[in-house]
Tab-separated table of C-alpha atoms (C1' of nucleotides) in Angstrom:
chain	number	residue	atom	x	y	z
J	190	UNK	CA	102.900	-21.668	-80.709
J	191	UNK	CA	103.073	-18.776	-83.174
J	192	UNK	CA	102.260	-15.267	-82.098
J	193	UNK	CA	98.867	-15.182	-83.816
J	194	UNK	CA	97.639	-17.933	-81.523
J	195	UNK	CA	98.940	-16.260	-78.365
J	196	UNK	CA	96.406	-14.222	-76.451
J	197	UNK	CA	98.993	-12.498	-74.268
J	198	UNK	CA	101.890	-10.364	-75.444
J	199	UNK	CA	105.367	-10.987	-74.012
J	200	UNK	CA	104.602	-9.635	-70.536
J	201	UNK	CA	108.079	-8.196	-69.976
J	202	UNK	CA	107.338	-5.648	-72.693
J	203	UNK	CA	104.435	-4.117	-70.776
J	204	UNK	CA	106.374	-2.213	-68.078
J	205	UNK	CA	108.372	-0.561	-70.852
J	206	UNK	CA	105.192	0.408	-72.650
J	207	UNK	CA	103.535	1.667	-69.471
J	208	UNK	CA	106.561	3.734	-68.424
J	209	UNK	CA	107.045	5.191	-71.914
J	210	UNK	CA	103.336	6.038	-72.115
J	211	UNK	CA	103.413	7.645	-68.679
J	212	UNK	CA	106.502	9.747	-69.391
J	213	UNK	CA	105.821	10.120	-73.114
J	214	UNK	CA	109.556	9.568	-73.473
J	215	UNK	CA	111.597	6.459	-74.168
J	216	UNK	CA	114.582	8.052	-72.472
J	217	UNK	CA	112.751	8.776	-69.209
J	218	UNK	CA	111.157	5.330	-69.284
J	219	UNK	CA	114.618	3.829	-69.716
J	220	UNK	CA	115.948	5.805	-66.738
J	221	UNK	CA	113.071	4.552	-64.599
J	222	UNK	CA	113.575	0.941	-65.641
J	223	UNK	CA	117.396	1.058	-65.514
J	224	UNK	CA	117.639	0.248	-69.225
J	225	UNK	CA	118.961	2.149	-72.161
J	226	UNK	CA	116.691	4.222	-74.342
J	227	UNK	CA	117.419	1.841	-77.172
J	228	UNK	CA	116.234	-1.145	-75.186
J	229	UNK	CA	112.923	0.590	-74.431
J	230	UNK	CA	112.558	1.591	-78.068
J	231	UNK	CA	113.067	-2.022	-79.089
J	232	UNK	CA	110.588	-3.241	-76.499
J	233	UNK	CA	107.944	-0.886	-77.871
J	234	UNK	CA	108.686	-1.941	-81.428
J	235	UNK	CA	108.403	-5.601	-80.451
J	236	UNK	CA	105.080	-4.936	-78.711
J	237	UNK	CA	103.740	-2.987	-81.696
J	238	UNK	CA	104.819	-5.783	-83.985
J	239	UNK	CA	103.071	-8.342	-81.789
J	240	UNK	CA	99.863	-6.298	-81.591
J	241	UNK	CA	99.950	-5.270	-85.207
J	242	UNK	CA	99.068	-1.682	-84.296
J	243	UNK	CA	101.100	1.424	-83.654
J	244	UNK	CA	101.009	2.463	-79.998
J	245	UNK	CA	103.063	5.656	-80.247
J	246	UNK	CA	103.347	8.509	-82.684
J	247	UNK	CA	107.054	9.229	-82.988
J	248	UNK	CA	107.526	12.948	-83.288
J	249	UNK	CA	110.711	14.878	-83.177
J	250	UNK	CA	111.777	15.425	-79.582
J	251	UNK	CA	108.353	14.217	-78.569
J	252	UNK	CA	106.320	11.096	-78.247
J	253	UNK	CA	102.549	10.777	-78.300
J	254	UNK	CA	100.184	7.881	-77.741
J	255	UNK	CA	97.985	6.850	-80.633
J	256	UNK	CA	94.322	6.167	-79.880
J	257	UNK	CA	95.159	2.475	-79.779
J	258	UNK	CA	98.015	3.241	-77.402
J	259	UNK	CA	95.731	5.238	-75.113
J	260	UNK	CA	93.164	2.449	-75.054
J	261	UNK	CA	95.839	-0.168	-74.386
J	262	UNK	CA	97.323	1.944	-71.581
J	263	UNK	CA	93.926	2.277	-69.900
J	264	UNK	CA	93.827	-1.502	-69.598
J	265	UNK	CA	97.486	-2.284	-69.043
J	266	UNK	CA	98.259	0.328	-66.366
J	267	UNK	CA	95.728	-0.877	-63.769
J	268	UNK	CA	96.670	-4.485	-64.439
J	269	UNK	CA	100.323	-3.696	-63.756
J	270	UNK	CA	99.293	-1.794	-60.624
J	271	UNK	CA	97.413	-4.868	-59.436
J	272	UNK	CA	100.414	-7.084	-60.099
J	273	UNK	CA	102.731	-4.655	-58.289
J	274	UNK	CA	100.374	-4.482	-55.314
J	275	UNK	CA	99.960	-8.256	-55.173
J	276	UNK	CA	103.737	-8.649	-55.397
J	277	UNK	CA	104.296	-6.112	-52.654
J	278	UNK	CA	101.805	-7.904	-50.422
J	279	UNK	CA	103.503	-11.240	-50.968
J	280	UNK	CA	106.993	-9.891	-50.429
J	281	UNK	CA	106.411	-7.615	-47.466
J	282	UNK	CA	107.519	-8.981	-44.105
J	283	UNK	CA	104.797	-11.117	-42.531
J	284	UNK	CA	104.388	-9.259	-39.272
J	285	UNK	CA	100.801	-10.475	-39.076
J	286	UNK	CA	99.673	-7.041	-37.934
J	287	UNK	CA	98.507	-5.501	-41.207
J	288	UNK	CA	94.742	-5.415	-41.479
J	289	UNK	CA	93.010	-4.446	-44.716
J	290	UNK	CA	89.438	-3.220	-44.369
J	291	UNK	CA	87.046	-2.414	-47.171
J	292	UNK	CA	83.957	-0.311	-46.714
J	293	UNK	CA	81.901	2.211	-48.607
J	294	UNK	CA	83.257	5.669	-49.367
J	295	UNK	CA	80.577	7.218	-47.159
J	296	UNK	CA	81.274	5.000	-44.125
J	297	UNK	CA	85.021	5.442	-44.515
J	298	UNK	CA	84.847	9.224	-44.853
J	299	UNK	CA	82.190	10.026	-42.254
J	300	UNK	CA	82.585	7.302	-39.632
J	301	UNK	CA	85.764	5.270	-39.879
J	302	UNK	CA	88.525	7.718	-40.739
J	303	UNK	CA	87.624	10.260	-38.029
J	304	UNK	CA	87.762	7.463	-35.403
J	305	UNK	CA	90.710	5.478	-36.683
J	306	UNK	CA	93.199	7.245	-34.422
J	307	UNK	CA	91.325	5.836	-31.419
J	308	UNK	CA	91.760	2.289	-32.726
J	309	UNK	CA	95.457	2.979	-33.351
J	310	UNK	CA	95.774	4.196	-29.781
J	311	UNK	CA	94.243	1.011	-28.413
J	312	UNK	CA	96.056	-1.306	-30.857
J	313	UNK	CA	99.266	0.442	-31.882
J	314	UNK	CA	100.751	-2.729	-33.356
J	315	UNK	CA	97.963	-3.117	-35.940
J	316	UNK	CA	98.414	-1.248	-39.217
J	317	UNK	CA	94.993	-0.661	-40.757
J	318	UNK	CA	94.661	-0.166	-44.493
J	319	UNK	CA	91.354	1.183	-45.769
J	320	UNK	CA	90.162	0.170	-49.229
J	321	UNK	CA	87.114	2.401	-49.661
J	322	UNK	CA	84.966	1.301	-52.561
J	323	UNK	CA	81.326	1.041	-53.444
J	324	UNK	CA	82.033	-2.106	-55.427
J	325	UNK	CA	81.576	-5.558	-53.994
J	326	UNK	CA	85.126	-6.906	-53.952
J	327	UNK	CA	86.537	-10.405	-54.081
J	328	UNK	CA	88.027	-10.271	-50.586
J	329	UNK	CA	90.445	-13.158	-51.031
J	330	UNK	CA	91.753	-11.892	-54.332
J	331	UNK	CA	92.080	-8.280	-53.164
J	332	UNK	CA	93.823	-9.272	-49.936
J	333	UNK	CA	91.039	-7.834	-47.762
J	334	UNK	CA	90.499	-9.107	-44.209
J	335	UNK	CA	87.287	-7.396	-43.131
J	336	UNK	CA	84.430	-5.719	-44.994
J	337	UNK	CA	81.943	-3.326	-43.427
J	338	UNK	CA	78.762	-2.916	-45.444
J	339	UNK	CA	75.189	-1.873	-44.899
J	340	UNK	CA	73.117	-4.791	-46.060
J	341	UNK	CA	69.360	-5.091	-46.651
J	342	UNK	CA	67.526	-7.251	-44.159
J	343	UNK	CA	67.401	-10.864	-45.323
J	344	UNK	CA	70.472	-10.555	-47.550
J	345	UNK	CA	73.133	-10.850	-44.861
J	346	UNK	CA	75.864	-13.321	-45.872
J	347	UNK	CA	76.483	-16.282	-43.587
J	348	UNK	CA	78.748	-15.402	-40.694
J	349	UNK	CA	78.263	-11.632	-40.973
J	350	UNK	CA	78.280	-9.739	-37.687
J	351	UNK	CA	75.587	-7.106	-37.140
J	352	UNK	CA	77.009	-3.748	-36.056
J	353	UNK	CA	74.224	-1.199	-36.158
J	354	UNK	CA	70.772	-0.718	-37.570
J	355	UNK	CA	70.309	2.124	-40.006
J	356	UNK	CA	68.029	5.044	-39.109
J	357	UNK	CA	67.448	8.197	-41.093
J	358	UNK	CA	66.092	11.606	-40.137
J	359	UNK	CA	66.331	15.160	-41.483
J	360	UNK	CA	69.284	17.025	-40.018
J	361	UNK	CA	70.721	20.511	-40.164
J	362	UNK	CA	73.400	22.414	-38.348
J	363	UNK	CA	72.521	23.876	-34.936
J	364	UNK	CA	73.263	27.360	-36.270
J	365	UNK	CA	71.004	26.870	-39.263
J	366	UNK	CA	68.231	25.679	-36.945
J	367	UNK	CA	68.480	28.768	-34.760
J	368	UNK	CA	68.750	31.162	-37.690
J	369	UNK	CA	65.665	29.600	-39.279
J	370	UNK	CA	63.716	30.163	-36.093
J	371	UNK	CA	64.925	33.748	-35.805
J	372	UNK	CA	63.931	34.374	-39.431
J	373	UNK	CA	60.385	33.144	-38.722
J	374	UNK	CA	60.930	30.049	-40.844
J	375	UNK	CA	61.120	27.548	-37.977
J	376	UNK	CA	61.714	23.840	-38.525
J	377	UNK	CA	58.986	22.582	-36.250
J	378	UNK	CA	57.138	20.125	-38.512
J	379	UNK	CA	57.925	18.329	-41.787
J	380	UNK	CA	55.770	20.739	-43.818
J	381	UNK	CA	58.170	23.537	-42.811
J	382	UNK	CA	60.761	22.015	-45.138
J	383	UNK	CA	59.068	23.791	-48.045
J	384	UNK	CA	60.748	27.037	-46.922
J	385	UNK	CA	64.244	25.505	-46.938
J	386	UNK	CA	66.932	24.101	-49.225
J	387	UNK	CA	67.141	20.299	-49.235
J	388	UNK	CA	70.519	18.614	-49.737
J	389	UNK	CA	70.458	15.512	-51.943
J	390	UNK	CA	72.850	12.734	-52.928
J	391	UNK	CA	73.225	12.493	-56.696
J	392	UNK	CA	71.808	9.049	-57.381
J	393	UNK	CA	70.804	8.780	-61.052
J	394	UNK	CA	70.654	4.973	-60.980
J	395	UNK	CA	68.560	4.814	-57.814
J	396	UNK	CA	71.164	2.841	-55.856
J	397	UNK	CA	70.370	4.512	-52.542
J	398	UNK	CA	66.570	5.027	-52.456
J	399	UNK	CA	66.568	4.791	-48.666
J	400	UNK	CA	68.345	8.135	-48.312
J	401	UNK	CA	66.225	9.906	-50.928
J	402	UNK	CA	64.014	12.708	-49.696
J	403	UNK	CA	61.134	11.343	-51.778
J	404	UNK	CA	61.280	8.049	-49.874
J	405	UNK	CA	61.319	9.811	-46.530
J	406	UNK	CA	58.385	12.052	-47.470
J	407	UNK	CA	56.379	9.073	-48.658
J	408	UNK	CA	57.122	7.140	-45.458
J	409	UNK	CA	56.148	10.208	-43.431
J	410	UNK	CA	52.796	10.390	-45.168
J	411	UNK	CA	53.601	13.709	-46.836
J	412	UNK	CA	52.351	14.757	-50.238
J	413	UNK	CA	55.286	15.751	-52.470
J	414	UNK	CA	55.919	19.495	-52.262
J	415	UNK	CA	58.407	21.917	-53.720
J	416	UNK	CA	61.041	23.468	-51.490
J	417	UNK	CA	63.039	26.678	-51.536
J	418	UNK	CA	65.756	24.897	-53.518
J	419	UNK	CA	68.016	21.868	-53.723
J	420	UNK	CA	71.723	21.149	-53.426
J	421	UNK	CA	73.067	17.888	-54.809
J	422	UNK	CA	76.392	16.189	-54.075
J	423	UNK	CA	78.066	13.097	-55.504
J	424	UNK	CA	79.103	11.552	-52.185
J	425	UNK	CA	77.369	11.291	-48.839
J	426	UNK	CA	80.279	12.799	-46.876
J	427	UNK	CA	79.868	15.950	-48.980
J	428	UNK	CA	76.178	16.007	-47.996
J	429	UNK	CA	77.146	15.883	-44.321
J	430	UNK	CA	79.767	18.580	-44.847
J	431	UNK	CA	77.213	20.840	-46.533
J	432	UNK	CA	74.756	20.320	-43.666
J	433	UNK	CA	77.484	21.123	-41.126
J	434	UNK	CA	78.210	24.331	-43.030
J	435	UNK	CA	74.559	25.350	-42.802
J	436	UNK	CA	73.770	25.072	-46.476
J	437	UNK	CA	70.445	23.338	-45.977
J	438	UNK	CA	68.670	20.267	-44.613
J	439	UNK	CA	70.157	16.840	-45.303
J	440	UNK	CA	68.831	13.318	-44.889
J	441	UNK	CA	70.896	12.133	-41.942
J	442	UNK	CA	72.088	8.546	-41.722
J	443	UNK	CA	72.177	8.375	-37.964
J	444	UNK	CA	75.045	5.907	-37.660
J	445	UNK	CA	77.246	8.159	-39.773
J	446	UNK	CA	76.310	11.497	-38.184
J	447	UNK	CA	75.856	10.393	-34.553
J	448	UNK	CA	79.083	12.072	-33.411
J	449	UNK	CA	78.024	15.407	-34.884
J	450	UNK	CA	74.606	15.061	-33.224
J	451	UNK	CA	76.170	14.166	-29.864
J	452	UNK	CA	78.435	17.235	-30.098
J	453	UNK	CA	75.356	19.319	-30.957
J	454	UNK	CA	76.844	20.369	-34.286
J	455	UNK	CA	73.881	18.800	-36.052
J	456	UNK	CA	70.251	18.833	-34.963
J	457	UNK	CA	67.844	15.982	-35.678
J	458	UNK	CA	64.593	17.517	-36.873
J	459	UNK	CA	60.996	16.616	-36.019
J	460	UNK	CA	62.015	14.199	-33.276
J	461	UNK	CA	61.396	11.041	-35.250
J	462	UNK	CA	63.995	8.704	-36.759
J	463	UNK	CA	62.865	6.227	-39.406
J	464	UNK	CA	64.271	2.754	-38.996
J	465	UNK	CA	65.364	1.211	-42.296
J	466	UNK	CA	65.183	-2.464	-43.198
J	467	UNK	CA	68.955	-2.638	-43.473
J	468	UNK	CA	71.923	-2.626	-41.109
J	469	UNK	CA	75.685	-2.342	-41.020
J	470	UNK	CA	77.508	-5.670	-40.819
J	471	UNK	CA	81.106	-6.794	-40.570
J	472	UNK	CA	82.140	-9.673	-42.812
J	473	UNK	CA	85.377	-11.596	-42.357
J	474	UNK	CA	87.325	-12.848	-45.364
J	475	UNK	CA	87.836	-16.627	-45.398
J	476	UNK	CA	90.421	-17.381	-42.729
J	477	UNK	CA	90.538	-13.828	-41.362
J	478	UNK	CA	88.119	-14.492	-38.490
J	479	UNK	CA	90.902	-16.341	-36.690
J	480	UNK	CA	93.294	-13.397	-36.861
J	481	UNK	CA	93.446	-11.492	-33.567
J	482	UNK	CA	93.819	-8.098	-35.254
J	483	UNK	CA	90.681	-8.737	-37.338
J	484	UNK	CA	88.750	-9.714	-34.200
J	485	UNK	CA	90.103	-6.670	-32.360
J	486	UNK	CA	89.026	-4.380	-35.177
J	487	UNK	CA	85.490	-5.763	-35.438
J	488	UNK	CA	85.065	-5.683	-31.654
J	489	UNK	CA	86.266	-2.108	-31.604
J	490	UNK	CA	83.808	-1.045	-34.334
J	491	UNK	CA	80.930	-2.706	-32.439
J	492	UNK	CA	81.925	-1.044	-29.196
J	493	UNK	CA	82.348	2.357	-30.871
J	494	UNK	CA	78.939	2.168	-32.480
J	495	UNK	CA	77.238	0.878	-29.302
J	496	UNK	CA	78.775	3.633	-27.173
J	497	UNK	CA	77.381	6.370	-29.428
J	498	UNK	CA	73.886	5.049	-29.974
G	214	DA	C1'	128.116	-34.028	-68.745
G	215	DA	C1'	130.117	-31.258	-72.184
G	216	DG	C1'	130.050	-28.743	-76.287
G	217	DC	C1'	127.724	-26.453	-79.926
G	218	DT	C1'	124.263	-23.466	-81.746
G	219	DA	C1'	120.394	-20.455	-82.064
G	220	DC	C1'	117.936	-17.116	-79.940
G	221	DC	C1'	116.836	-13.338	-76.967
G	222	DG	C1'	117.448	-9.161	-74.670
G	223	DG	C1'	120.524	-6.107	-73.616
G	224	DT	C1'	124.468	-2.358	-74.713
G	225	DT	C1'	127.313	0.711	-77.478
G	226	DC	C1'	127.869	3.643	-81.068
G	227	DG	C1'	126.428	6.203	-84.754
G	228	DT	C1'	122.843	8.703	-87.545
G	229	DA	C1'	119.147	11.797	-88.508
G	230	DG	C1'	115.608	15.261	-87.501
G	231	DC	C1'	114.107	19.218	-85.185
G	232	DG	C1'	113.679	23.389	-81.958
G	233	DC	C1'	116.081	26.884	-79.630
O	130	DG	C1'	125.743	24.554	-83.305
O	131	DC	C1'	123.860	22.454	-79.334
O	132	DG	C1'	120.861	19.510	-77.055
O	133	DC	C1'	117.335	16.424	-77.162
O	134	DT	C1'	114.770	12.972	-79.401
O	135	DA	C1'	114.062	8.172	-81.840
O	136	DC	C1'	115.971	4.584	-84.579
O	137	DG	C1'	119.179	1.092	-86.473
O	138	DA	C1'	123.389	-1.807	-86.948
O	139	DA	C1'	126.717	-4.381	-84.766
O	140	DC	C1'	127.974	-6.703	-81.006
O	141	DC	C1'	127.898	-9.178	-76.335
O	142	DG	C1'	126.461	-12.362	-72.723
O	143	DG	C1'	123.191	-15.602	-70.895
O	144	DT	C1'	120.201	-19.380	-71.631
O	145	DA	C1'	117.708	-23.198	-73.593
O	146	DG	C1'	117.718	-26.950	-76.522
O	147	DC	C1'	119.949	-30.261	-79.165
O	148	DT	C1'	123.677	-33.488	-80.230
O	149	DT	C1'	127.432	-36.341	-79.057
DNA sequence: AAGCTACCGGTTCGTAGCGC
DNA sequence: GCGCTACGAACCGGTAGCTT
């Protein structure tokens, strides 16, 4: 097979390329890879010859990536990271007590991470790894044991375990609530929101309509109205943080903010929580349901949620 | 199985260019 | 001039494939 018919380059050249691109130095790449500078230089030359494009601009006492080199690095680096991670997972001692959990960034940041120490206390032999991502992952391929996701009603995958229904309600910090009352701008009824700043999640693609203020207003039978201002954040945990700091009124996802409400740091406004047609579920990866640590983790999440509802 | 050969990927050593 | 860089030639050792 000649090189023009090969779709992959010689794979042993890629770590040299990645290291040289990262350090922008053949010498430093060589030190990292326990090779000589010359060997790295030859690897890069061989790769460039295979690809038919120049990856580096050789300058005096300096190295720079060409545009092609930058583009190639953007693809190659994560692939090598994946291979390294997969290799590490295969080679690490099989203690059987490492549990990898994927969930959304918002659930990880606002619910899971603050409670994880409690799970560790109850199950000190289980090492939990959190892979927070909004993407739907291939659990088997990514080495994930358990996923926690909020799933629309009717779309639950077979075997998923319901954890908690999702409710939303306007929330603000207790201090903000009191100050608003003292300033004669009380938060007694939904219409009072017009005198306050509303905190939004930046959602240009409409992925999370159920936590949009517009949806809540519509469901509450309110005509759209302008408010004193808006604050917008990219992630839901930032929304919660802003509400805690008294920067305005946020749309509270009750499962995620229940601890703050219980500690009276956050106040649920207008006394009414809207139930959404979606709920948090735990999903086991194929084969993971039989692992005791996976069962322990899911049971613990259920118990934690139930105890705070 | 043993020997030969070609090839590959590495090293060593030397060269050249440039900035300080 | 020194120190750092990349590059190239010559060479070495291991391996795969072929021949006997």
